[in-house]
Coordinates of C-alpha atoms in Angstrom, one line a residue:
M247 CA 128.7 148.5 178.1
K248 CA 129.5 145.0 179.2
R249 CA 129.1 141.9 177.0
S250 CA 126.2 139.7 177.9
R251 CA 127.2 136.2 179.1
N252 CA 123.8 134.8 178.6
S253 CA 123.9 131.2 177.3
S254 CA 127.6 131.2 178.0
D255 CA 127.5 127.5 178.8
Q256 CA 126.0 126.8 175.5
R257 CA 128.5 128.9 173.8
Y258 CA 131.6 127.3 175.2
A259 CA 130.3 123.8 174.9
H260 CA 130.0 124.5 171.2
V261 CA 133.6 125.7 170.8
E262 CA 135.2 122.2 171.0
S263 CA 133.1 120.9 168.1
R264 CA 133.9 123.9 165.9
K265 CA 137.7 123.4 166.4
Q266 CA 137.4 120.4 164.2
E267 CA 136.2 122.7 161.4
G268 CA 139.2 125.0 161.9
A269 CA 137.2 127.6 163.9
H270 CA 138.7 129.1 167.1
Y271 CA 136.5 131.7 168.7
T272 CA 138.2 135.1 169.2
P273 CA 139.0 136.3 172.7
D274 CA 137.4 139.7 173.5
I275 CA 140.8 141.4 174.1
I276 CA 141.7 140.7 170.4
A277 CA 138.3 141.4 169.1
D278 CA 138.4 144.8 170.8
F279 CA 141.9 145.4 169.4
I280 CA 140.9 144.7 165.9
A281 CA 137.7 146.8 166.1
D282 CA 139.6 149.8 167.6
N283 CA 142.2 149.8 164.8
M284 CA 139.5 149.5 162.1
I285 CA 137.4 152.4 163.4
A286 CA 140.6 154.5 163.7
S287 CA 141.3 154.0 160.0
A288 CA 137.7 154.1 158.7
K289 CA 135.9 157.1 157.0
L290 CA 132.2 156.4 157.6
G291 CA 129.1 158.0 156.4
K292 CA 125.7 158.2 158.1
E293 CA 124.8 154.7 157.0
V294 CA 127.2 151.9 157.8
C295 CA 127.1 148.2 156.7
I296 CA 129.3 145.8 158.5
A297 CA 129.9 142.0 158.2
D298 CA 131.7 139.0 159.6
P299 CA 132.2 136.2 157.1
A300 CA 132.7 133.5 159.7
V301 CA 130.7 134.8 162.5
G302 CA 131.2 132.1 165.1
D303 CA 129.9 133.3 168.4
G304 CA 129.6 136.9 167.3
E305 CA 132.4 138.3 169.5
L306 CA 133.9 140.3 166.6
L307 CA 130.7 141.9 165.6
I308 CA 129.9 142.8 169.3
S309 CA 133.2 144.6 169.6
L310 CA 132.7 146.5 166.3
L311 CA 129.1 147.5 167.3
K312 CA 130.3 148.8 170.6
R313 CA 132.8 151.1 168.9
L314 CA 130.3 152.3 166.3
G315 CA 127.9 153.1 169.1
K316 CA 130.4 155.3 170.7
K317 CA 130.7 157.2 167.4
S318 CA 126.9 157.7 167.4
K319 CA 126.4 155.6 164.2
K320 CA 122.7 154.8 164.5
N321 CA 121.9 153.5 160.9
I322 CA 123.9 150.3 161.0
R323 CA 123.2 147.1 159.1
V324 CA 124.9 143.9 160.3
F325 CA 125.5 140.8 158.4
G326 CA 127.0 137.5 159.5
F327 CA 127.8 134.3 157.6
D328 CA 128.5 130.9 158.9
T329 CA 128.0 127.3 157.6
N330 CA 127.2 126.1 161.2
R331 CA 123.6 126.8 162.3
K332 CA 124.4 126.3 166.0
S333 CA 127.0 129.0 165.8
L334 CA 124.5 131.4 164.2
Q335 CA 122.0 130.8 166.9
I336 CA 124.6 131.5 169.6
A337 CA 125.7 134.7 167.8
E338 CA 122.2 136.0 167.4
T339 CA 121.5 135.4 171.1
R340 CA 124.7 137.2 172.2
I341 CA 124.4 140.1 169.8
R342 CA 120.7 140.8 170.6
A343 CA 121.4 140.6 174.3
V344 CA 123.7 143.6 174.0
F345 CA 122.1 145.4 171.0
P346 CA 118.4 144.3 171.0
D347 CA 117.4 146.8 168.2
V348 CA 120.2 146.2 165.8
N349 CA 119.4 145.5 162.1
L350 CA 120.8 142.0 162.1
T351 CA 120.9 139.5 159.2
L352 CA 122.6 136.2 159.8
L353 CA 122.9 133.8 156.9
N354 CA 123.6 130.1 156.9
R355 CA 125.8 130.3 153.8
D356 CA 129.3 129.6 152.7
F357 CA 130.9 133.1 152.5
L358 CA 133.4 132.0 149.8
Q359 CA 130.5 131.1 147.5
V360 CA 129.0 134.5 148.3
C361 CA 132.2 136.2 147.2
L362 CA 132.4 134.2 144.0
E363 CA 128.9 135.4 143.1
K364 CA 129.5 139.0 144.0
G365 CA 132.8 139.0 142.0
G366 CA 131.1 137.5 139.0
L367 CA 133.1 134.3 139.2
S368 CA 130.3 131.9 139.8
N369 CA 127.6 130.8 137.4
S370 CA 125.1 129.6 140.0
G371 CA 122.9 132.7 139.2
D372 CA 120.4 132.3 142.1
L373 CA 122.5 132.7 145.3
F374 CA 121.4 136.4 145.9
A375 CA 117.9 136.0 144.5
G376 CA 115.6 138.0 146.7
D377 CA 118.4 139.2 149.0
D378 CA 119.3 142.7 149.8
I379 CA 123.0 142.5 150.7
P380 CA 124.8 145.7 150.0
P381 CA 128.6 146.1 149.7
F382 CA 130.2 146.5 153.2
D383 CA 131.9 149.5 154.7
L384 CA 133.6 147.3 157.5
L385 CA 134.4 143.7 157.4
I386 CA 135.9 142.0 160.5
A387 CA 137.0 138.3 160.4
N388 CA 138.6 135.4 162.1
P389 CA 138.3 133.0 159.1
P390 CA 138.5 129.3 159.7
Y391 CA 141.9 127.7 159.5
I392 CA 141.8 124.4 157.5
R393 CA 144.9 123.1 155.8
T394 CA 145.1 121.5 152.4
Q395 CA 145.3 118.0 153.8
V396 CA 142.0 118.4 155.6
L397 CA 140.3 120.3 152.8
G398 CA 141.2 117.6 150.3
A399 CA 143.1 117.9 147.1
D400 CA 140.1 118.6 144.9
H401 CA 138.7 121.4 147.1
A402 CA 142.2 122.9 147.4
R403 CA 142.6 123.0 143.7
Q404 CA 139.3 124.6 143.2
L405 CA 140.2 127.4 145.7
S406 CA 143.5 127.9 144.0
K407 CA 141.9 128.2 140.6
C408 CA 139.1 130.6 141.8
F409 CA 141.3 132.9 143.9
G410 CA 144.6 132.8 142.0
L411 CA 146.6 131.0 144.7
K412 CA 149.3 128.4 144.5
G413 CA 151.1 126.2 146.9
R414 CA 149.6 124.7 150.1
V415 CA 146.3 126.7 150.1
D416 CA 144.6 127.2 153.4
I417 CA 140.9 128.2 153.4
Y418 CA 141.7 131.4 155.3
Q419 CA 143.8 132.5 152.4
A420 CA 140.8 132.2 150.0
F421 CA 138.7 134.2 152.6
L422 CA 141.2 137.1 152.6
I423 CA 141.5 137.4 148.8
A424 CA 137.7 136.9 148.3
M425 CA 136.5 139.5 150.7
K426 CA 137.4 142.4 148.5
A427 CA 134.6 141.4 146.1
V428 CA 131.9 142.3 148.7
M429 CA 133.5 145.5 150.1
K430 CA 133.2 149.1 149.0
P431 CA 136.1 150.8 147.3
D432 CA 137.1 152.6 150.4
A433 CA 136.2 149.9 152.9
I434 CA 138.3 148.7 155.9
C435 CA 138.7 145.1 156.9
G436 CA 140.4 143.7 160.1
V437 CA 141.4 140.0 160.1
I438 CA 143.1 137.6 162.5
V439 CA 145.0 134.8 160.8
S440 CA 148.0 132.4 161.5
N441 CA 151.3 134.2 161.4
R442 CA 152.8 131.4 159.3
F443 CA 151.6 132.9 156.1
M444 CA 154.3 135.6 156.5
T445 CA 157.2 133.1 156.4
V446 CA 156.3 129.7 154.9
K447 CA 157.4 129.0 151.4
G448 CA 154.0 127.6 150.3
A449 CA 152.4 131.0 150.9
E450 CA 154.5 133.0 148.5
K451 CA 151.7 133.5 146.0
F452 CA 149.2 134.4 148.8
R453 CA 151.6 137.1 150.2
E454 CA 152.0 138.6 146.7
K455 CA 148.2 138.5 146.1
L456 CA 147.4 140.1 149.4
Y457 CA 149.9 142.8 149.0
E458 CA 148.7 143.6 145.5
S459 CA 144.9 143.5 146.4
Y460 CA 144.8 145.7 149.5
S461 CA 146.4 148.7 151.0
I462 CA 147.9 147.1 154.2
L463 CA 147.6 149.6 157.1
G464 CA 149.2 147.6 159.9
V465 CA 150.4 144.2 161.0
W466 CA 150.6 142.9 164.5
D467 CA 152.2 139.5 165.2
F468 CA 151.1 138.0 168.6
G469 CA 153.3 135.0 168.1
D470 CA 153.5 132.5 171.0
T471 CA 151.8 134.6 173.6
R472 CA 148.7 132.4 173.7
V473 CA 146.0 134.9 173.0
F474 CA 143.9 131.9 172.0
D475 CA 143.4 128.8 174.1
A476 CA 144.3 126.7 171.1
A477 CA 147.9 126.2 169.9
V478 CA 147.7 128.9 167.2
L479 CA 150.2 131.7 166.4
P480 CA 148.0 134.7 165.5
A481 CA 148.6 137.9 163.6
V482 CA 146.2 140.8 163.1
I483 CA 146.1 142.7 159.8
I484 CA 144.2 145.9 159.1
M485 CA 143.7 146.6 155.3
S486 CA 141.9 149.0 153.1
T487 CA 140.4 148.4 149.7
S488 CA 141.1 152.0 148.6
A489 CA 144.4 151.0 146.8
A490 CA 147.0 148.3 146.6
S491 CA 150.0 148.5 148.9
D492 CA 152.7 150.9 147.8
R493 CA 156.2 149.8 148.7
T494 CA 157.2 153.5 149.0
N495 CA 154.9 153.7 152.0
S496 CA 155.9 152.3 155.3
I497 CA 153.5 149.7 156.7
P498 CA 153.6 149.6 160.6
F499 CA 154.6 146.2 161.9
S500 CA 154.7 145.2 165.6
S501 CA 155.4 141.9 167.3
V502 CA 154.9 140.4 170.8
Y503 CA 156.6 137.2 171.8
L504 CA 157.3 135.4 175.0
A505 CA 160.7 136.2 176.4
D506 CA 160.7 134.4 179.8
G507 CA 164.2 133.2 179.5
E508 CA 165.8 136.5 178.5
A509 CA 167.9 138.4 181.0
S510 CA 167.0 142.0 181.8
E511 CA 168.5 144.9 183.6
G512 CA 166.4 147.0 186.1
N513 CA 162.7 147.0 186.6
L514 CA 160.5 146.2 183.5
P515 CA 157.3 148.1 182.6
H516 CA 154.3 146.2 183.9
V517 CA 151.3 145.4 181.5
R518 CA 148.2 143.4 182.0
N519 CA 148.2 141.6 178.7
Q520 CA 149.6 141.3 175.2
V521 CA 147.6 144.1 173.7
E522 CA 148.7 146.5 176.4
A523 CA 152.3 145.4 175.9
L524 CA 152.1 147.0 172.4
Q525 CA 152.4 150.5 174.1
C526 CA 156.0 149.6 175.1
E527 CA 159.1 148.4 173.4
G528 CA 161.7 145.8 174.5
L529 CA 161.1 143.6 177.5
V530 CA 157.9 144.0 179.5
S531 CA 156.5 142.2 182.4
A532 CA 152.9 140.7 182.5
P533 CA 151.3 138.9 185.4
T534 CA 152.5 135.4 184.4
N535 CA 154.9 136.1 181.6
T536 CA 157.7 138.4 180.2
Y537 CA 157.2 139.6 176.6
R538 CA 159.5 141.1 174.1
V539 CA 157.9 143.8 172.0
S540 CA 159.3 145.1 168.7
H541 CA 158.1 147.9 166.5
G542 CA 159.1 148.7 162.9
I543 CA 157.8 148.4 159.4
L544 CA 157.0 145.5 157.0
T545 CA 159.8 144.5 154.7
F546 CA 160.7 141.7 152.3
D547 CA 163.9 140.9 150.5
V548 CA 162.9 140.6 146.8
N549 CA 159.2 141.0 146.1
P550 CA 155.9 140.8 148.1
G551 CA 156.0 137.0 147.8
S552 CA 159.3 136.9 149.8
V553 CA 159.3 136.3 153.5
W554 CA 157.6 139.2 155.4
R555 CA 159.5 140.4 158.4
L556 CA 159.7 143.3 160.8
E557 CA 162.3 145.9 159.9
C558 CA 163.7 148.3 162.5
A559 CA 166.9 150.4 162.3
T560 CA 168.9 148.2 164.7
S561 CA 167.9 144.9 163.1
E562 CA 168.7 146.0 159.6
Q563 CA 172.0 147.4 160.7
W564 CA 172.8 144.1 162.4
L565 CA 171.9 142.1 159.3
K566 CA 174.1 144.4 157.1
K567 CA 177.1 143.8 159.3
V568 CA 176.5 140.0 159.1
S569 CA 176.1 140.2 155.3
A570 CA 179.4 142.1 155.0
K571 CA 181.2 139.1 156.6
T572 CA 179.2 136.5 154.7
W573 CA 181.1 134.5 152.0
C574 CA 178.2 132.2 151.0
T575 CA 175.1 130.6 152.5
F576 CA 174.3 127.0 153.4
K577 CA 172.4 126.5 150.1
D578 CA 175.7 127.3 148.2
V579 CA 177.2 124.3 149.9
G580 CA 174.4 121.8 149.3
K581 CA 170.7 121.2 149.0
I582 CA 168.7 121.0 152.2
R583 CA 166.8 117.7 152.1
V584 CA 164.0 116.4 154.3
G585 CA 164.2 112.8 155.6
V586 CA 162.4 109.8 154.4
K587 CA 158.6 109.4 154.8
T588 CA 157.3 105.8 154.8
T589 CA 153.6 106.7 155.5
A590 CA 153.6 103.3 157.3
D591 CA 156.1 103.7 160.2
N592 CA 154.5 100.8 162.1
V593 CA 155.6 98.5 159.3
F594 CA 159.0 99.9 158.2
I595 CA 160.5 101.2 161.5
R596 CA 161.3 99.4 164.7
Q597 CA 163.7 99.6 167.6
D598 CA 164.4 95.9 168.1
W599 CA 163.1 93.8 165.1
K600 CA 164.1 90.4 166.7
A601 CA 162.3 91.2 170.0
E602 CA 159.3 92.9 168.4
V603 CA 158.5 90.7 165.4
G604 CA 160.8 87.7 165.8
V605 CA 162.8 88.2 162.7
K606 CA 165.5 90.6 161.3
P607 CA 164.8 91.3 157.6
E608 CA 167.8 91.6 155.3
L609 CA 167.0 95.1 154.2
L610 CA 167.5 96.8 157.5
M611 CA 169.5 100.1 157.7
P612 CA 170.3 102.3 160.7
L613 CA 167.8 105.2 161.1
T614 CA 168.6 108.6 162.4
T615 CA 165.6 110.3 164.2
H616 CA 165.3 113.4 166.4
H617 CA 165.6 111.2 169.4
V618 CA 169.4 110.8 168.9
A619 CA 169.9 114.5 168.2
G620 CA 173.0 116.2 169.6
H621 CA 175.5 119.0 169.0
F622 CA 178.2 118.1 166.6
R623 CA 177.7 114.3 167.2
C624 CA 174.5 112.3 167.9
N625 CA 173.8 111.1 171.4
D626 CA 174.4 107.6 172.7
K627 CA 170.8 106.5 172.6
P628 CA 170.3 103.4 170.4
K629 CA 169.1 104.1 166.9
K630 CA 166.0 102.6 165.4
T631 CA 166.3 100.7 162.1
I632 CA 164.3 101.0 158.9
L633 CA 163.4 98.3 156.4
Y634 CA 164.6 100.2 153.4
T635 CA 163.2 98.9 150.1
H636 CA 165.2 100.9 147.7
T637 CA 168.4 100.7 145.8
V638 CA 170.2 102.2 142.8
V639 CA 170.1 100.5 139.3
N640 CA 172.0 102.0 136.4
G641 CA 172.4 105.3 138.4
K642 CA 168.7 105.6 139.1
R643 CA 166.6 104.9 142.2
A644 CA 164.6 101.7 142.0
S645 CA 162.7 99.4 144.3
V646 CA 164.5 96.2 145.4
D647 CA 163.8 92.8 144.0
L648 CA 162.0 91.2 146.9
A649 CA 162.7 87.7 145.6
K650 CA 166.3 88.2 146.6
Y651 CA 165.4 89.0 150.2
P652 CA 163.1 86.1 151.5
R653 CA 162.8 87.3 155.1
S654 CA 162.0 90.9 154.1
K655 CA 159.5 89.6 151.5
K656 CA 157.7 87.3 154.0
Y657 CA 157.5 90.2 156.6
L658 CA 156.2 92.7 154.0
E659 CA 153.6 90.2 152.7
E660 CA 152.2 89.9 156.2
H661 CA 151.5 93.7 156.0
R662 CA 150.5 93.8 152.3
E663 CA 146.9 94.8 153.0
Q664 CA 148.0 98.0 154.9
L665 CA 150.8 98.9 152.4
A666 CA 148.8 98.2 149.3
G667 CA 146.0 100.3 150.9
R668 CA 148.1 103.4 150.3
S669 CA 146.3 104.4 147.1
Y670 CA 148.6 107.2 146.3
V671 CA 151.6 104.8 146.1
I672 CA 149.7 102.6 143.6
K673 CA 148.4 105.7 141.6
A674 CA 152.0 106.9 141.3
K675 CA 152.8 103.5 139.6
R676 CA 155.0 102.5 142.5
Q677 CA 155.4 99.0 144.0
W678 CA 153.0 98.4 147.0
F679 CA 156.0 97.8 149.4
E680 CA 157.8 101.0 148.6
I681 CA 158.6 103.8 151.1
W682 CA 156.6 106.8 149.9
V683 CA 159.5 109.3 150.1
P684 CA 162.7 107.3 150.1
Q685 CA 165.2 109.9 148.9
N686 CA 168.3 108.9 146.8
P687 CA 169.7 105.6 148.2
A688 CA 173.2 106.4 146.8
L689 CA 173.5 109.4 149.1
W690 CA 173.1 107.8 152.5
K691 CA 176.7 106.6 152.7
R692 CA 178.1 110.0 152.2
E693 CA 179.2 112.4 155.1
K694 CA 176.3 114.6 155.9
V695 CA 175.0 117.2 158.4
I696 CA 171.7 116.3 160.1
F697 CA 169.5 118.6 162.2
R698 CA 166.3 118.7 164.0
D699 CA 163.2 120.2 162.5
I700 CA 161.8 121.7 165.6
A701 CA 163.9 122.7 168.5
E702 CA 164.4 125.5 171.0
H703 CA 168.1 125.7 170.1
P704 CA 169.8 124.7 166.9
T705 CA 170.9 121.0 167.0
F706 CA 173.1 120.0 164.1
W707 CA 175.4 117.0 164.1
M708 CA 177.7 115.1 161.6
D709 CA 176.8 111.6 160.4
E710 CA 179.7 109.5 159.2
E711 CA 177.8 106.2 159.7
G712 CA 175.8 106.1 156.5
T713 CA 172.4 106.2 158.3
V714 CA 169.1 106.8 156.7
V715 CA 167.5 110.1 157.9
N716 CA 163.9 110.1 159.1
G717 CA 161.3 112.7 158.2
D718 CA 161.5 114.4 161.6
C719 CA 164.9 115.7 160.6
Y720 CA 166.6 117.5 157.6
W721 CA 170.1 116.9 156.2
M722 CA 172.6 118.3 153.8
L723 CA 175.6 117.2 151.9
R724 CA 178.5 118.9 150.2
D725 CA 176.8 118.9 146.8
N726 CA 179.0 121.7 145.4
T727 CA 182.3 120.0 144.8
S728 CA 184.0 123.4 144.3
M729 CA 183.6 123.9 148.1
P730 CA 186.4 122.9 150.4
E731 CA 186.2 119.2 151.4
D732 CA 185.8 120.1 155.1
I733 CA 183.2 122.9 154.6
L734 CA 180.6 120.8 156.4
W735 CA 182.5 121.2 159.6
L736 CA 182.3 125.0 159.2
V737 CA 178.6 124.5 158.7
L738 CA 178.3 122.6 162.0
A739 CA 180.3 125.3 163.9
V740 CA 178.0 128.1 162.7
A741 CA 174.8 126.2 162.8
N742 CA 175.2 125.2 166.5
S743 CA 176.0 128.7 167.7
T744 CA 173.9 131.2 169.6
F745 CA 174.8 133.6 166.8
I746 CA 172.5 131.5 164.5
E747 CA 169.8 131.7 167.0
R748 CA 170.0 135.5 166.9
F749 CA 170.3 135.4 163.1
Y750 CA 167.1 133.2 162.9
D751 CA 165.1 135.5 165.2
V752 CA 166.1 138.8 163.4
K753 CA 165.8 137.4 159.9
F754 CA 162.8 135.1 160.1
Q755 CA 161.0 136.1 163.3
N756 CA 159.1 132.9 163.4
K757 CA 158.8 130.9 166.7
L758 CA 156.4 128.2 167.8
Y759 CA 155.3 127.7 171.4
A760 CA 157.8 127.1 174.3
N761 CA 160.4 129.3 172.5
K762 CA 160.8 126.6 169.8
R763 CA 162.1 127.4 166.3
R764 CA 161.5 125.6 163.0
F765 CA 164.7 124.7 161.3
I766 CA 163.2 124.1 157.8
S767 CA 164.9 124.2 154.5
Q768 CA 163.8 127.7 153.5
Y769 CA 165.4 129.2 156.6
V770 CA 168.5 127.0 157.0
E771 CA 169.5 127.5 153.3
Q772 CA 169.9 131.3 154.1
F773 CA 172.2 130.7 157.1
P774 CA 175.5 132.6 156.5
L775 CA 179.1 131.2 156.3
P776 CA 182.3 133.1 156.5
D777 CA 185.2 132.7 154.1
P778 CA 186.5 129.1 154.9
S779 CA 190.0 130.1 154.0
G780 CA 190.2 132.7 156.7
K781 CA 192.2 132.0 159.8
R782 CA 189.2 132.2 162.2
A783 CA 187.1 130.0 159.9
Q784 CA 189.9 127.4 159.8
S785 CA 190.0 127.5 163.6
L786 CA 186.2 126.8 163.7
I787 CA 186.6 123.9 161.4
N788 CA 189.4 122.4 163.6
L789 CA 187.4 123.0 166.7
A790 CA 184.3 121.4 165.3
K791 CA 186.2 118.2 164.4
E792 CA 187.7 118.2 167.9
C793 CA 184.3 118.6 169.4
Y794 CA 182.9 115.8 167.4
L795 CA 185.6 113.4 168.7
E796 CA 185.5 114.6 172.3
T797 CA 183.8 112.2 174.7
R798 CA 184.2 114.0 178.0
S799 CA 181.2 116.3 178.6
D800 CA 183.1 119.0 180.4
K801 CA 185.7 119.2 177.7
K802 CA 183.1 119.2 175.1
R803 CA 181.2 122.1 176.7
S804 CA 184.4 124.1 176.9
L805 CA 185.0 123.5 173.2
E806 CA 181.4 124.5 172.3
A807 CA 181.8 127.7 174.3
R808 CA 185.0 128.6 172.3
I809 CA 183.3 127.8 169.0
D810 CA 180.3 130.0 170.0
K811 CA 182.4 133.0 170.9
L812 CA 184.5 132.7 167.7
V813 CA 181.4 132.5 165.5
W814 CA 180.2 135.8 166.8
T815 CA 183.6 137.3 166.2
V816 CA 184.0 136.0 162.7
F817 CA 180.8 137.8 161.7
G818 CA 181.8 141.0 163.3
V819 CA 178.9 141.3 165.8
S820 CA 178.8 141.1 169.6
M821 CA 177.1 138.6 171.9
R822 CA 175.1 141.4 173.8
S823 CA 171.4 140.8 174.3
D824 CA 170.3 143.4 171.7
V825 CA 171.2 143.6 168.0
T826 CA 173.2 146.8 168.1
D827 CA 177.0 146.9 168.4

């Protein structure tokens, strides 16, 4: 049976406005995939009650109803919830066009509030008055994706308290935890969420809570393959309420990512789309892309709150070989720090102060941004400068005395309305002219490694110029004084290698669009280092220093190639395209 496309113009015109609410309507290929896997795991009786907690345009319910129809399930009750009336109207039109006789109830209600009431966590008392809403056998969902910053601090704190979450709570996390309150003890749910929850540090409590609340039946990471029109990185999870996950059971985990730049030997299997690619493993060819498909089981290092990743025999064997050659990790050398955040860059940061505002304030310092990123050494582009309003007094960070810097004071006073309007600065009992996150002023003069946050390839370089680091980059010092004085050069050699790209992909499995990786503290701190006293490690240190000083591009490329090859060798693994040796 084909889906009805009646009122399709109305449907798609409505999509853009819903994106602002964190809603991205589900493509039918993914809706069908979720429904198929739910039905395959479900044990259904003669009567079936299904629901979608954020119904949108009804695509997920249509997919689920089609599959139930094929199983001759006639007595089906359908519930949909949404806070947007227009979405409910579109969903009803589409569902009734395909299933005109379905027992359909669409409610203009906040599903989270419904779950609170069902779970006995709300005292409103009248939410279900007069309603006949039974517990659900099947729940299918693409919950809204709204970050803490958009939700607002008060709403985020409320969700955290009600659903036992911590960190940067997203509303979809509350949806997934809350759903269990309205499902039968042996129900099945299928959800599509951002894959970021599996790896980001702020979702530790959510991962733990999800693992403890449900029996996870399967995870599929569709990564950067653009199954949605929007720039989201989706994952599908199928879960059961029958029992919490048991770490003795193997949870299937598959991933599909773009691999357009990877070399291949021979003809690749041809598939029509990302879902069909899951029938294969390794590189596959689609009409407009090449995908890399991996299959394994879900694993984590310490507990369910740790980063979730795909484990297969070859990847774990590879990581064990690397671990055997690892002397310490980057975090043992020093803390990974983020750059400064002014929250008023238009005031504090400029390229040419004399030309742009007619004055050069006294408090200017050179600023490193991702625009000057390079391997081993920053590029030759001119640096911006920052009006840095912080100093050290009696060993502690303090704001400067503006009276001592008349040009800086005059300039800042001209922008006082904007700067003083940053209410969070004032509430924190800070001076109105302060940079919001200035870091420790005493550390800028020290030798440090700086690296880009987002990049296709690792880009780490040494800073010996005492620059301030902007918030689009991270940086690290040799905080551990027991480490060799030249350990940061070994850090540079390892960090800039293709080996670390492979380590990142095997260990963290988290890419953005266009094959870009996020080099954030929680990942970089786990990068391995070999014993710096070893002969090969000493060679890497010397080569890194030589590369830093080299100005001829051809000579530098040759040095980088030597470093890259030696890094692979020092960790005892090969440079072949797979992870086996």
